[in-house]
Coordinates of C-alpha atoms in Angstrom, one line a residue:
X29 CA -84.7 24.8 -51.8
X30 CA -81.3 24.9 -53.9
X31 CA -81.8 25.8 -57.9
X32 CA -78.5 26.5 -60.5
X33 CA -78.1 30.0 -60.3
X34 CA -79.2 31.6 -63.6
X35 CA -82.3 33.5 -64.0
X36 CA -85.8 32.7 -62.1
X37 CA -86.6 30.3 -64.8
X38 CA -88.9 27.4 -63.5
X39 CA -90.7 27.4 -60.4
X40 CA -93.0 24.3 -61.7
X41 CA -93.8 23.0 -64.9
X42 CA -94.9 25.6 -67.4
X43 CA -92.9 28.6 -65.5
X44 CA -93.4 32.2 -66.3
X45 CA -90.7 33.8 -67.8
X46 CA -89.7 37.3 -65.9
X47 CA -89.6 41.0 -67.1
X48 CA -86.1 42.1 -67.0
X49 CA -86.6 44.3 -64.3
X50 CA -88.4 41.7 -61.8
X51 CA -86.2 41.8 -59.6
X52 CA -85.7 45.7 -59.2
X53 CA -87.1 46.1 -56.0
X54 CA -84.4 43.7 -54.3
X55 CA -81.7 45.9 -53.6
X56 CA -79.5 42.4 -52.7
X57 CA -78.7 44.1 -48.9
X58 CA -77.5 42.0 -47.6
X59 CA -76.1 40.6 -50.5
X60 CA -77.8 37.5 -51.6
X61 CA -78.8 35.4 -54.6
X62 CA -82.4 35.5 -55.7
X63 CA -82.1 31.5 -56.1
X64 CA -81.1 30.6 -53.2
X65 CA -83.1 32.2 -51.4
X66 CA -86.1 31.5 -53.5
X67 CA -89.2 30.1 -51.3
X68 CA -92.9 28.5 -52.5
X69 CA -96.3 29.5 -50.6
X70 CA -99.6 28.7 -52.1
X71 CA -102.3 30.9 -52.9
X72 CA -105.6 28.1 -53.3
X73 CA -105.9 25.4 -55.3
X74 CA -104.8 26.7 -58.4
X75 CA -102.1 28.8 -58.3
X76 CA -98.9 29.4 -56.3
X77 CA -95.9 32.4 -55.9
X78 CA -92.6 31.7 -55.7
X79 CA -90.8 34.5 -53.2
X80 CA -87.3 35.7 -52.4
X81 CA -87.1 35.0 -48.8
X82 CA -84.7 38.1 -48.1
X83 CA -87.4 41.3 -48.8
X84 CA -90.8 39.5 -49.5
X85 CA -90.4 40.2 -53.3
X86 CA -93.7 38.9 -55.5
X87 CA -92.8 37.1 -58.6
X88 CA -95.6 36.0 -61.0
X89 CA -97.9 33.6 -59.9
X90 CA -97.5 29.9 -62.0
X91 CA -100.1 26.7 -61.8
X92 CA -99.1 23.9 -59.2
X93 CA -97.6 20.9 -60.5
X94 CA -98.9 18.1 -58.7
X95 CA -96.9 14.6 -58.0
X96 CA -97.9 11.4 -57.2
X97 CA -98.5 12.0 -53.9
X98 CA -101.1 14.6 -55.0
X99 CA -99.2 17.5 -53.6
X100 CA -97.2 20.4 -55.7
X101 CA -93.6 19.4 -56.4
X102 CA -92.6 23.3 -55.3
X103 CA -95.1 24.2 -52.6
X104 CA -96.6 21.2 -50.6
X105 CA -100.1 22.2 -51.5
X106 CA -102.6 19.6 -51.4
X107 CA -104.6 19.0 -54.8
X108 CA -108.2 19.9 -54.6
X109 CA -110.6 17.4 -54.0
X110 CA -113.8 18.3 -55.6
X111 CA -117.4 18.2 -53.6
X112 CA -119.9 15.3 -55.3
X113 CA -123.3 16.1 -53.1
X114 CA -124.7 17.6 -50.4
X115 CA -127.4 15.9 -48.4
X116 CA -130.1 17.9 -46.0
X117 CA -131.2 15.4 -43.3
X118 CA -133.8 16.0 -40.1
X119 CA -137.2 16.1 -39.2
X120 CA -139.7 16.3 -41.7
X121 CA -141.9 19.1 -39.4
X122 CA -141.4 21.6 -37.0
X123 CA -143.7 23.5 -34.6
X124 CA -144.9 27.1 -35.0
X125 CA -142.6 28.6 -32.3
X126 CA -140.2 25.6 -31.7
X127 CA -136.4 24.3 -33.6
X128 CA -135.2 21.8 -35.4
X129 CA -131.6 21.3 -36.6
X130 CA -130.8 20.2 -39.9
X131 CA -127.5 19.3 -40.8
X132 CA -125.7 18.6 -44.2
X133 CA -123.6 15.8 -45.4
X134 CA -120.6 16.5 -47.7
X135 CA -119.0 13.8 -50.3
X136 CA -116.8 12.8 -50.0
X137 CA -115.4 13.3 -47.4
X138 CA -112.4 14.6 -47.8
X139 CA -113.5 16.9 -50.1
X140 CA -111.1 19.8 -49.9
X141 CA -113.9 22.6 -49.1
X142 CA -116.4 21.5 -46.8
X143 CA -117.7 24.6 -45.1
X144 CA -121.5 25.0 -45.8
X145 CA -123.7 28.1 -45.9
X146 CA -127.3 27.6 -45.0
X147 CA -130.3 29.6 -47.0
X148 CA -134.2 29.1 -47.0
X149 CA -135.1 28.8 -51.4
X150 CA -138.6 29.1 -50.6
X151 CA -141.5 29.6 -47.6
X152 CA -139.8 32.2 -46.4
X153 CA -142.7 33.4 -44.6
X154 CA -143.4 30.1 -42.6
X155 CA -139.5 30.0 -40.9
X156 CA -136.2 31.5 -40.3
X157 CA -133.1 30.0 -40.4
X158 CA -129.3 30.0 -39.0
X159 CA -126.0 29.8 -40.0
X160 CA -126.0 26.3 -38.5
X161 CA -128.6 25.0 -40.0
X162 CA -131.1 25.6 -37.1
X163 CA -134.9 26.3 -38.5
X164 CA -137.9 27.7 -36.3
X165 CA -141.4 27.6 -37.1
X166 CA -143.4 31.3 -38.1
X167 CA -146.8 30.0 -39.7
X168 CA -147.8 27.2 -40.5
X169 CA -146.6 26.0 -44.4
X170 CA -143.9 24.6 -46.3
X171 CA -140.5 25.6 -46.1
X172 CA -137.6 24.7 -48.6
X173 CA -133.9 24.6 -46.8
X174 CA -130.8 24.6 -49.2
X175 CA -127.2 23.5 -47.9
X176 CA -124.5 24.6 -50.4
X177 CA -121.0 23.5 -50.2
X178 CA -118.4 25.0 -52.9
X179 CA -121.2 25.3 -55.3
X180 CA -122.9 22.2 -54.6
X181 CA -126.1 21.8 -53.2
X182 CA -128.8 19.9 -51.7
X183 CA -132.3 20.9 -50.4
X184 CA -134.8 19.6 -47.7
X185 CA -138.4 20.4 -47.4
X186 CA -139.7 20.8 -43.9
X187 CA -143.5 21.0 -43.3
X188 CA -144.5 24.1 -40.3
X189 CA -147.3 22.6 -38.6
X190 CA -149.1 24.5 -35.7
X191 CA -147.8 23.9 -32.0
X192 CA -151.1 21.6 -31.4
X193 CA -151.3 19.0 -34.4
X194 CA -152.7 15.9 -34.9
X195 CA -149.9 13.0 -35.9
X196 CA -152.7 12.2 -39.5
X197 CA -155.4 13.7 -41.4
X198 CA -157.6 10.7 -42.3
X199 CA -158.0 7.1 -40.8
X200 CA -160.0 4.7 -42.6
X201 CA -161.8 1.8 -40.0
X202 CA -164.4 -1.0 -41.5
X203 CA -167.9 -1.0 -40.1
X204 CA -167.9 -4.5 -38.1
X205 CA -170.9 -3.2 -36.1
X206 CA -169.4 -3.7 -32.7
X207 CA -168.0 -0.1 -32.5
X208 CA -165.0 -0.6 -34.0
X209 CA -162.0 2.0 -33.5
X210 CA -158.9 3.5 -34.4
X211 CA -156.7 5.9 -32.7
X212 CA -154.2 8.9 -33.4
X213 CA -151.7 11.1 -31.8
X214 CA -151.9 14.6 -31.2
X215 CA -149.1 16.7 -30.4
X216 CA -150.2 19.0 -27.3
X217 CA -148.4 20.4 -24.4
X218 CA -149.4 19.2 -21.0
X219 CA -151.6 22.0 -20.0
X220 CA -153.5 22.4 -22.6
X221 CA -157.4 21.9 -23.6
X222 CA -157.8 19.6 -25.7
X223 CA -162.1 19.1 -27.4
X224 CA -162.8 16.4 -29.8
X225 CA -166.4 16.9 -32.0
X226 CA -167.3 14.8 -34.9
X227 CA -169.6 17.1 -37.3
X228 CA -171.2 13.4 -38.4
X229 CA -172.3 11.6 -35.2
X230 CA -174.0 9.5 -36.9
X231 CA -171.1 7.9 -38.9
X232 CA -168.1 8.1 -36.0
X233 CA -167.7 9.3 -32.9
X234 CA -164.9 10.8 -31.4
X235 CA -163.2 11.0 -28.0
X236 CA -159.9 12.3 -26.4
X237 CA -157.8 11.2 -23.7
X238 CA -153.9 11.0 -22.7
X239 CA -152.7 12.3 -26.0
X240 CA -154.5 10.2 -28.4
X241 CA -158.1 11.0 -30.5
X242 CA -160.3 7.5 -30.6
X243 CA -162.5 7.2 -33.4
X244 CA -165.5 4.9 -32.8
X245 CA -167.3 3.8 -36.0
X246 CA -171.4 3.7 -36.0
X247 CA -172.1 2.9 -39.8
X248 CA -170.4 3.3 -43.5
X249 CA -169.9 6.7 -44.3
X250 CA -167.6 9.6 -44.3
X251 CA -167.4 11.8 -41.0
X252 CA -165.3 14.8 -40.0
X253 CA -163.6 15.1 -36.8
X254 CA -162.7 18.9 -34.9
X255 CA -160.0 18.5 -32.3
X256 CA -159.5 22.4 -31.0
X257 CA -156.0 23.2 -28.7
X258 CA -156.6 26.3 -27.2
X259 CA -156.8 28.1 -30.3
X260 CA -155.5 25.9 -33.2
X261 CA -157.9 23.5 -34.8
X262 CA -157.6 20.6 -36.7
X263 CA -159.6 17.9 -38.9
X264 CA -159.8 14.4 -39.2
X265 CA -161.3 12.8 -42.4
X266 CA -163.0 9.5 -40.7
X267 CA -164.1 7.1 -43.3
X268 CA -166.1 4.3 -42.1
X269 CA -165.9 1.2 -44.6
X270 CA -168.2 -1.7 -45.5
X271 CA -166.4 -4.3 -43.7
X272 CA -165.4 -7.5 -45.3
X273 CA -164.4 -6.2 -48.9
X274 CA -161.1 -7.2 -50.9
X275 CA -158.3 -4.4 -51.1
X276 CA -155.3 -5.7 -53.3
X277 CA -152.3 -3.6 -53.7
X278 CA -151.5 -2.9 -56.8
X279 CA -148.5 -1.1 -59.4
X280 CA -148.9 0.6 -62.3
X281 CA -146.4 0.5 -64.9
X282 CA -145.4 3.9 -64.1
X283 CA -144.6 2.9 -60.8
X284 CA -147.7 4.4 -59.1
X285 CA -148.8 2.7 -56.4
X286 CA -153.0 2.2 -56.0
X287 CA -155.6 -0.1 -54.1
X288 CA -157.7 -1.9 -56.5
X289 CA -161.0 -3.6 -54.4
X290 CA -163.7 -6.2 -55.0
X291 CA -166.6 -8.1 -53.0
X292 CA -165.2 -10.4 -50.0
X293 CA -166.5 -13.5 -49.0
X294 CA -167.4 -11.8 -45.2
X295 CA -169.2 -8.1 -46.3
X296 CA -170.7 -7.3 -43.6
X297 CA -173.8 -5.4 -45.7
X298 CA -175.6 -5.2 -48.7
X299 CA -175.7 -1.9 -48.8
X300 CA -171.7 -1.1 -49.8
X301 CA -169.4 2.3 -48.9
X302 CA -165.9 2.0 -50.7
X303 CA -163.6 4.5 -48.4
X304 CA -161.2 6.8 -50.8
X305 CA -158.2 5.2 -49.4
X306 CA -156.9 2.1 -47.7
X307 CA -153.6 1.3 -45.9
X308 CA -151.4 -1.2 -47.4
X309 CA -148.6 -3.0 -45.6
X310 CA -146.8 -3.2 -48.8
X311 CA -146.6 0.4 -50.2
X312 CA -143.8 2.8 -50.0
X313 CA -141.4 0.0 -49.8
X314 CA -142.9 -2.0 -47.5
X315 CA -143.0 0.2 -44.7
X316 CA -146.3 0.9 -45.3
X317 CA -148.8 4.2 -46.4
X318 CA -152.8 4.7 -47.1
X319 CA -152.9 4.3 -51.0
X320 CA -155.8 5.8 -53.4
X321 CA -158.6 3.3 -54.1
X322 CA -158.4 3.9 -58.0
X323 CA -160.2 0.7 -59.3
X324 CA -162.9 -1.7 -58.8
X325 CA -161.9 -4.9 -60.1
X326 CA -162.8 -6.1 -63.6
X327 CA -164.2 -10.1 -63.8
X328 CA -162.1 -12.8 -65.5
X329 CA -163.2 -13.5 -68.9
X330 CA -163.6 -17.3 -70.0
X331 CA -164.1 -18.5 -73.5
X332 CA -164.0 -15.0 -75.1
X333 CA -167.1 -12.9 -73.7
X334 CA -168.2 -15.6 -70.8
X335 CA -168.0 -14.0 -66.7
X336 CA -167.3 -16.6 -64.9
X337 CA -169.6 -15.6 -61.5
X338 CA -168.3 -13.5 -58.7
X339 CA -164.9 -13.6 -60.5
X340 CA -164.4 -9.6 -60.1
X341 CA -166.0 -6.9 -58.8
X342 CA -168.7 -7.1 -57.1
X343 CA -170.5 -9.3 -60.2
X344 CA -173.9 -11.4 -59.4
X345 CA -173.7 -10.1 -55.6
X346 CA -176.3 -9.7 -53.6
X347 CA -175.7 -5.2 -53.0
X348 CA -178.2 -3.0 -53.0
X349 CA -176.6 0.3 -53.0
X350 CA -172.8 1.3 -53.7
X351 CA -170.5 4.7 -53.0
X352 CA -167.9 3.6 -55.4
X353 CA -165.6 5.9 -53.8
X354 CA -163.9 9.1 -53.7
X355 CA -160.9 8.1 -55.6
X356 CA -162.9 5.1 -57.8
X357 CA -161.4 6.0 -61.7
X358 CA -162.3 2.6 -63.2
X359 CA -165.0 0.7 -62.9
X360 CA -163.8 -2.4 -64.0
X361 CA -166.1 -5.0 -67.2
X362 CA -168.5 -6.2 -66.0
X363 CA -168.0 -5.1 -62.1
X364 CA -171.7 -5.3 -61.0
X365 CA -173.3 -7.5 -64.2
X366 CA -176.0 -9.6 -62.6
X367 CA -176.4 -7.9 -59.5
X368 CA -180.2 -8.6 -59.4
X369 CA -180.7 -6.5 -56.4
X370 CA -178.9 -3.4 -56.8
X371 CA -180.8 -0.2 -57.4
X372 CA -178.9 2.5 -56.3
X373 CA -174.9 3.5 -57.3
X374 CA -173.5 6.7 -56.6
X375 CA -170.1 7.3 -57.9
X376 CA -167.1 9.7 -56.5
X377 CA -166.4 12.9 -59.3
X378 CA -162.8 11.3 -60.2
X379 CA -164.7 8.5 -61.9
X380 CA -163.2 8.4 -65.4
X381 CA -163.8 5.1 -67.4
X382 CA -166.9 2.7 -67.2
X383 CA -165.9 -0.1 -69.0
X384 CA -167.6 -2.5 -71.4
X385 CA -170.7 -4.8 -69.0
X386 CA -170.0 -2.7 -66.1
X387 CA -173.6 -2.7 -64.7
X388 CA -175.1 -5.0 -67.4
X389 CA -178.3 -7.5 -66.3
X390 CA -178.2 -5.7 -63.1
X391 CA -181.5 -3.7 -61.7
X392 CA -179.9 -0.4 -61.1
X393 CA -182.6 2.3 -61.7
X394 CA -181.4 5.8 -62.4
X395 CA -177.4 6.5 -63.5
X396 CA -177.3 10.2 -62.7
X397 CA -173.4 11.0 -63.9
X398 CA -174.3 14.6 -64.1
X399 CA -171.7 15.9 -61.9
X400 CA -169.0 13.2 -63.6
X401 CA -167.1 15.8 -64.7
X402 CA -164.0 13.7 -65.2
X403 CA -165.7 10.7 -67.2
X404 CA -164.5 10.3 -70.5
X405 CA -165.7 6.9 -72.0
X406 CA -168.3 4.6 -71.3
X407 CA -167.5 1.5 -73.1
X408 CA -170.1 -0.7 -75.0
X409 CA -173.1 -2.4 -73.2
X410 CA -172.2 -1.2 -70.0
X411 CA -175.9 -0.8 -69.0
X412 CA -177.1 -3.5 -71.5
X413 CA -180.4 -5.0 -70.5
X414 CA -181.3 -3.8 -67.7
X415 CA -185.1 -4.2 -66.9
X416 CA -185.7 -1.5 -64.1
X417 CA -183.2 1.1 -65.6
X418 CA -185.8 4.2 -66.6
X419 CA -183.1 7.5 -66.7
X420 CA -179.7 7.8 -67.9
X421 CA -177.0 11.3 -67.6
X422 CA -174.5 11.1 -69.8
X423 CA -171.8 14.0 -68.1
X424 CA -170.8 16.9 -70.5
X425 CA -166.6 15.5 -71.1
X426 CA -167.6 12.0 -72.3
X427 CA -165.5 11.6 -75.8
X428 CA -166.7 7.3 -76.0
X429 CA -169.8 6.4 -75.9
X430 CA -170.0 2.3 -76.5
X431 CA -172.3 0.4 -78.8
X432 CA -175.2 -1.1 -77.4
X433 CA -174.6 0.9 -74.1
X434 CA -178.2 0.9 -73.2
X435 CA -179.6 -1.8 -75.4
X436 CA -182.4 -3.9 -74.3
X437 CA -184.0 -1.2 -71.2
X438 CA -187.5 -1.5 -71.6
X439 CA -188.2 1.1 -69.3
X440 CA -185.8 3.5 -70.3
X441 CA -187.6 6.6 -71.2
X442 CA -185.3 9.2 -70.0
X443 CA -181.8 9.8 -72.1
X444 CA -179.8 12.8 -71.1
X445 CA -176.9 13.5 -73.6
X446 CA -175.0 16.7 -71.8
X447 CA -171.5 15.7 -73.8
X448 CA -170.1 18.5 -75.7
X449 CA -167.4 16.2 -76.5
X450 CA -169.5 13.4 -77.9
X451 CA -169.6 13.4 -81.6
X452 CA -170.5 10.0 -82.9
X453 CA -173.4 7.4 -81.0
X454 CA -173.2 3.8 -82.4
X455 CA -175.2 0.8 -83.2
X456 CA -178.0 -0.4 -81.0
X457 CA -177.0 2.1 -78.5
X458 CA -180.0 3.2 -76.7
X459 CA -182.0 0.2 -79.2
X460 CA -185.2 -1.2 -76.9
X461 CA -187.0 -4.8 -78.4
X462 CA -190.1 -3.8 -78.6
X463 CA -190.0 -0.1 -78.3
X464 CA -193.5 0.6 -76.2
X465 CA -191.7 3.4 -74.1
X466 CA -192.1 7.1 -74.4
X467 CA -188.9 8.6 -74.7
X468 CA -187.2 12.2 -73.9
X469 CA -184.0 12.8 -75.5
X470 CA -181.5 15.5 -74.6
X471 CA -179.2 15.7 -77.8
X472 CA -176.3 17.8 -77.8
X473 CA -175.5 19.5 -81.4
X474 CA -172.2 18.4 -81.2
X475 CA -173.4 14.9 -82.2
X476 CA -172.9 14.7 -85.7
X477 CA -173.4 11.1 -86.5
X478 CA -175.9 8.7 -85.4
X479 CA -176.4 4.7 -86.4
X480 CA -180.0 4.2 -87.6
X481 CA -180.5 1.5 -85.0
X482 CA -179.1 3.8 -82.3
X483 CA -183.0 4.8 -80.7
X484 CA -186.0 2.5 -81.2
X485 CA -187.2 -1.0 -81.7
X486 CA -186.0 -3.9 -83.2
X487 CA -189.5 -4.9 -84.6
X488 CA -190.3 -1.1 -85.5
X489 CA -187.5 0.8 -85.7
X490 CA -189.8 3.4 -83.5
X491 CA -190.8 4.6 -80.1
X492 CA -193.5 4.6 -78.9
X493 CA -193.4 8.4 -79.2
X494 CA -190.1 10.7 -78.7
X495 CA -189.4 14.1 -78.0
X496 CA -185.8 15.9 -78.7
X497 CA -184.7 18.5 -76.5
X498 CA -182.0 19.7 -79.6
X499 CA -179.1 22.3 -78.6
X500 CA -178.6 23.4 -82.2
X501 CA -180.3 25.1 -84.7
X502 CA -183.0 23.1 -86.7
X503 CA -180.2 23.5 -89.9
X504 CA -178.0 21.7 -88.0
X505 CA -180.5 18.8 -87.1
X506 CA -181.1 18.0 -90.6
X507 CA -178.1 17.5 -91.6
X508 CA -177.3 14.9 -88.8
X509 CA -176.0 11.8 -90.9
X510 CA -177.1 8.4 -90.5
X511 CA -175.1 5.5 -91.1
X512 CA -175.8 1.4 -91.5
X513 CA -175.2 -0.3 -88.6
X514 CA -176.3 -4.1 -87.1
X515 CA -180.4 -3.9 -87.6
X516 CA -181.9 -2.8 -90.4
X517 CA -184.0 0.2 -88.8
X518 CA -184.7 4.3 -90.3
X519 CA -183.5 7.3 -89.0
X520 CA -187.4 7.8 -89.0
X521 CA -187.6 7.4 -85.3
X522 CA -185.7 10.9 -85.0
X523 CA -187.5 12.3 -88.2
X524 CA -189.8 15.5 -87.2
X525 CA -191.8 15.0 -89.9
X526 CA -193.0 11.1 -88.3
X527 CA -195.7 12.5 -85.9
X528 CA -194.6 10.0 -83.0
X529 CA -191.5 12.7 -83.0
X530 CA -191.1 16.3 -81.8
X531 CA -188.0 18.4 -82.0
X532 CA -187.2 21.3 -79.6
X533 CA -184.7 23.4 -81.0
X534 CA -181.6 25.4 -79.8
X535 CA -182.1 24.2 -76.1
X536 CA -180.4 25.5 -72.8
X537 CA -179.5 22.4 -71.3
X538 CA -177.8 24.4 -68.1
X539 CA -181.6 26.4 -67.9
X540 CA -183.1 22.8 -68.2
X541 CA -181.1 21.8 -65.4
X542 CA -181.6 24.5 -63.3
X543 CA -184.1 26.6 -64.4
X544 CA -184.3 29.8 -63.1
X545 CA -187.0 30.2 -60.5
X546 CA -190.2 32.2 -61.4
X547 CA -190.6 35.6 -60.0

C-alpha cells in the first residue's frame, strides 16, 4: 500500500498519533521509507497493527475501520459476526455403561466464532462427558449438558437410565372383563433374563416375551408390576379402569393441560375406579401424553339452581361405590346428587375442593376425609339431605366450610371437626328437621363463630342429646359467639348448662384418633 510520505499519521480512522521516537528501532538499512513500506495484519476482531515491512517494527495498535463490504479498509479483516444461540440436540436417555452423542447448533451460521466447548452443569455423578459432545452413562439420574459458543450457551437434560429399562412407568387399560391388555417395551440385551411379577394378581397380570411386558387386566384397581434384568429392577404402575367412563381433555387458562371425566353411557359396573391418569390423543401438541385426571365434571345448571339429570358427573347414576382417583382435585356441583345407590366414596389425598351439591340426595353413608390433607373448602350443601349419611370427618386444612353442608341428615350422629383452619360454621350447617338423633361433636377451638341454627332442629332448635369433644379451654368455649342466621333457633343446643348437652374440655383429638394402646 502507497501513503504521502510524512509521518505514520493514519492507518484507519481514528489513528494513533506516534512518540517521536517510534521509529528508533528501524535503523533504515537498507535505506527505506517507513511509508512505503508500511503493511496491515490483524490481531482479532477489534483491533489491528500497522508494520514496516523492512525489520518487523510494531507500531500502536488502532480499531479496524470497516467498509461496506464489511471488511477493514487497511487490513482485509472480516467484521465479527456475533453468535445469537446455541442449541443441544440428541437423545433424551442414555444407558448406564453405553454413549450418546450430542451435538450443538450455532446461529447463525456464519457467526464468526463457532468453536464449542462441551461441560456437564449438573449430575455430575450420573455421566462423563467429551470434548465432542459424547456423554456415557455412570448411575442412573439426571444429567445437565451445556454447549458454549463465544459466551453463548445452550443446555440439554439427558435422563441415565439403567442398561435394562422399561420404555414407561405406568399404563392405564379399562376393565372390559374380557382380559383386556396393553403392552410395553423393555430395553434388554439378547441374553439376558428377563421375570415379570405383578405384586396385585388380583387386579393385572403380567407376562413377558420377545421384548415387550403384556399387562392383562382382571378387575378395577391399581396393581404394581416387577420386571427384574439380571440385576436391575423395574416397576410398572398398572391401573385398571372402570370401562365405559367419559375422559375429555381439557386446558386451563394457564395452559396446563388435565383430563376432566364423567359417567358414560357404556360403564361397564356400578361399582366405579377413576385411574390417576389417562392418555389423550390431543395433549402435548397433538402428539399425544397420559394427562392427570384433575376433575370430575360439574352438572349443567338450568333456571338458576335446577340439575338437569345425568348432565355431569356421575349425577342420579346408578354407582354404588367410587375411587375418585389419585389425581381427583375437584369434585365438581352436584357430581353424584341423586345417586340413590351409592354408599361408599373413597377419595385420592390430592382432593382439594368439594363443591356446592356434590353428593347431595345421594345415600352415601360415612365421608371419612380424615387423611384429606390437601382439602380446603367444602362448599354449601354438598352433603344436603342425605337420609343414610350417619358420620362425617372434616380434614384438619379445611378454611370453607359451606352453609347447610349437612342440612337435612336425619341419621347423622357423628360430626368430626379436625380443621385447625376453620374459624367460622354457617347457617343450617349441620341443622336436622326434627332433631331425634344423638349427636357427638368434635369441635376444634379454633372455631370462633357459630350460626345459632348451625346444630339442631328446626322444630326444637335441639338434639336429641349432644356431647362436645372441645379442644380448648372451657374460657374459650364460652366465649364462642353466636350470630342470626336463616331459623330462628338458640345457641342452647351447645349450652352446658341445657342437660341434653355435655362439654369435654381441652381434648387431644390426635389421642382420640389413635389412642395409645393400654399397657
Amino acid at each position: 500500500m502507497k501513503t504521502s510520505k510524512k509521518l505514520l499519521a493514519v492507518l484507519c480512522a481514528g489513528a494513533v498519533t506516534l512518540s517521536a521516537g517510534a521509529f528508533a528501532a528501524c535503523d533504515k538499512t537498507p535505506a527505506h521509507d517507513h511509508n512505503d513500506h508500511l503493511t496491515y495484519i490483524t490481531e482479532g476482531f477489534v483491533t489491528h497493527y500497522g508494520k514496516c515491512s523492512e525489520d518487523d517494527y510494531k507500531t500502536e495498535s488502532e480499531n479496524h475501520t470497516f467498509g461496506a463490504d464489511n471488511k477493514c479498509d487497511k487490513c482485509g479483516q472480516a467484521k465479527k459476526i456475533d453468535v445469537a444461540s446455541v442449541t443441544v440436540a440428541g437423545e433424551d436417555s442414555v444407558k448406564v455403561g453405553e454413549n450418546i452423542s450430542l451435538t450443538a447448533t450455532v446461529t447463525p451460521a456464519n457467526a464468526s466464532e463457532k468453536s464449542v466447548s462441551w461441560k456437564i452443569t449438573s449430575g455430575s455423578e450420573y455421566a462423563t462427558l467429551g470434548a465432542s459432545g459424547v456423554l456415557t452413562g455412570v448411575a442412573p439420574g439426571s444429567v445437565t449438558v451445556t454447549a458454549t459458543a463465544d459466551g453463548v450457551s445452550g443446555s440439554k437434560t439427558v435422563t441415565v437410565v439403567p442398561a435394562a429399562y422399561l420404555a414407561q412407568a405406568y399404563v392405564c387399560i379399562d376393565d372390559t372383563g374380557d382380559g383386556n391388555t396393553a403392552q410395553v417395551a423393555i430395553s434388554v440385551g439378547a441374553s439376558d433374563t428377563v421375570e415379570a411379577v405383578s405384586k396385585n394378581p388380583e387386579v393385572a397380570t403380567a407376562t413377558y416375551a420377545d421384548g415387550r411386558l403384556t399387562v392383562t387386566a382382571v378387575k378395577a384397581g391399581k396393581a404394581t408390576v416387577e420386571v427384574s434384568v439380571g440385576s436391575d429392577k423395574e416397576e410398572l404402575t398398572v391401573e385398571v379402569a372402570t370401562a365405559g367412563l367419559t375422559y375429555e381433555y381439557m386446558m386451563s387458562d394457564g395452559g396446563d393441560e388435565y383430563i376432566q371425566v364423567s359417567d358414560g353411557t357404556e360403564r361397564t359396573s356400578t361399582e366405579v375406579y377413576i385411574p390417576g391418569f389417562r392418555f389423550s390423543e390431543e395433549a402435548n401438541e397433538g402428539e399425544g401424553a397420559y394427562l392427570p385426571i384433575t376433575t370430575i365434571k360439574s352438572a349443567p345448571t338450568a333456571d338458576g339452581a335446577i340439575f338437569e339429570a345425568n348432565g355431569g358427573g356421575f349425577q342420579s347414576s346408578n354407582i354404588t361405590t367410587i375411587y375418585t382417583g389419585d389425581n381427583v382435585s375437584v369434585i365438581g356441583g352436584r357430581a353424584f346428587e341423586s345417586c340413590l345407590s351409592l354408599t361408599t366414596v373413597t377419595c385420592g389425598v390430592n382432593l382439594r375442593h368439594i363443591m356446592g351439591y356434590a353428593f347431595a340426595q345421594s345415600t352415601v353413608t360415612t365421608i371419612d376425609l380424615t387423611e384429606m390433607v390437601n382439602l380446603t373448602k367444602i362448599d354449601r350443601a354438598a352433603f344436603r339431605t342425605c337420609p343414610e349419611l350417619t358420620e362425617i370427618t372434616v380434614p384438619v386444612n379445611v378454611e370453607g366450610l359451606g352453609d347447610a353442608v349437612c342440612e337435612m341428615c336425619p341419621k347423622l350422629s357423628k360430626i368430626r371437626i379436625l380443621s385447625t383452619k376453620l374459624k367460622v360454621i354457617y347457617g343450617m350447617a349441620f341443622m336436622e328437621q326434627k332433631g331425634e338423633v344423638d349427636l357427638e361433636l368434635w369441635l376444634p377451638a379454633n372455631v370462633t363463630s357459630i350460626a345459632k341454627d348451625s346444630f339442631g332442629s328446626q322444630w326444637t332448635g335441639k338434639n336429641k342429646s349432644i356431647v362436645v369433644y372441645y379442644s380448648g379451654t372451657e374460657t374459650e368455649y364460652k366465649a364462642i359467639e353466636y350470630f342470626e342466621s336463616s331459623f330462628d333457633t338458640s345457641k342452647g343446643n351447645l349450652d352446658p348448662n341445657e342437660s341434653h348437652c355435655t362439654v369435654h374440655y381441652e381434648c387431644d383429638f390426635a389421642e382420640m384418633l389413635n389412642p395409645t394402646p393400654a399397657e
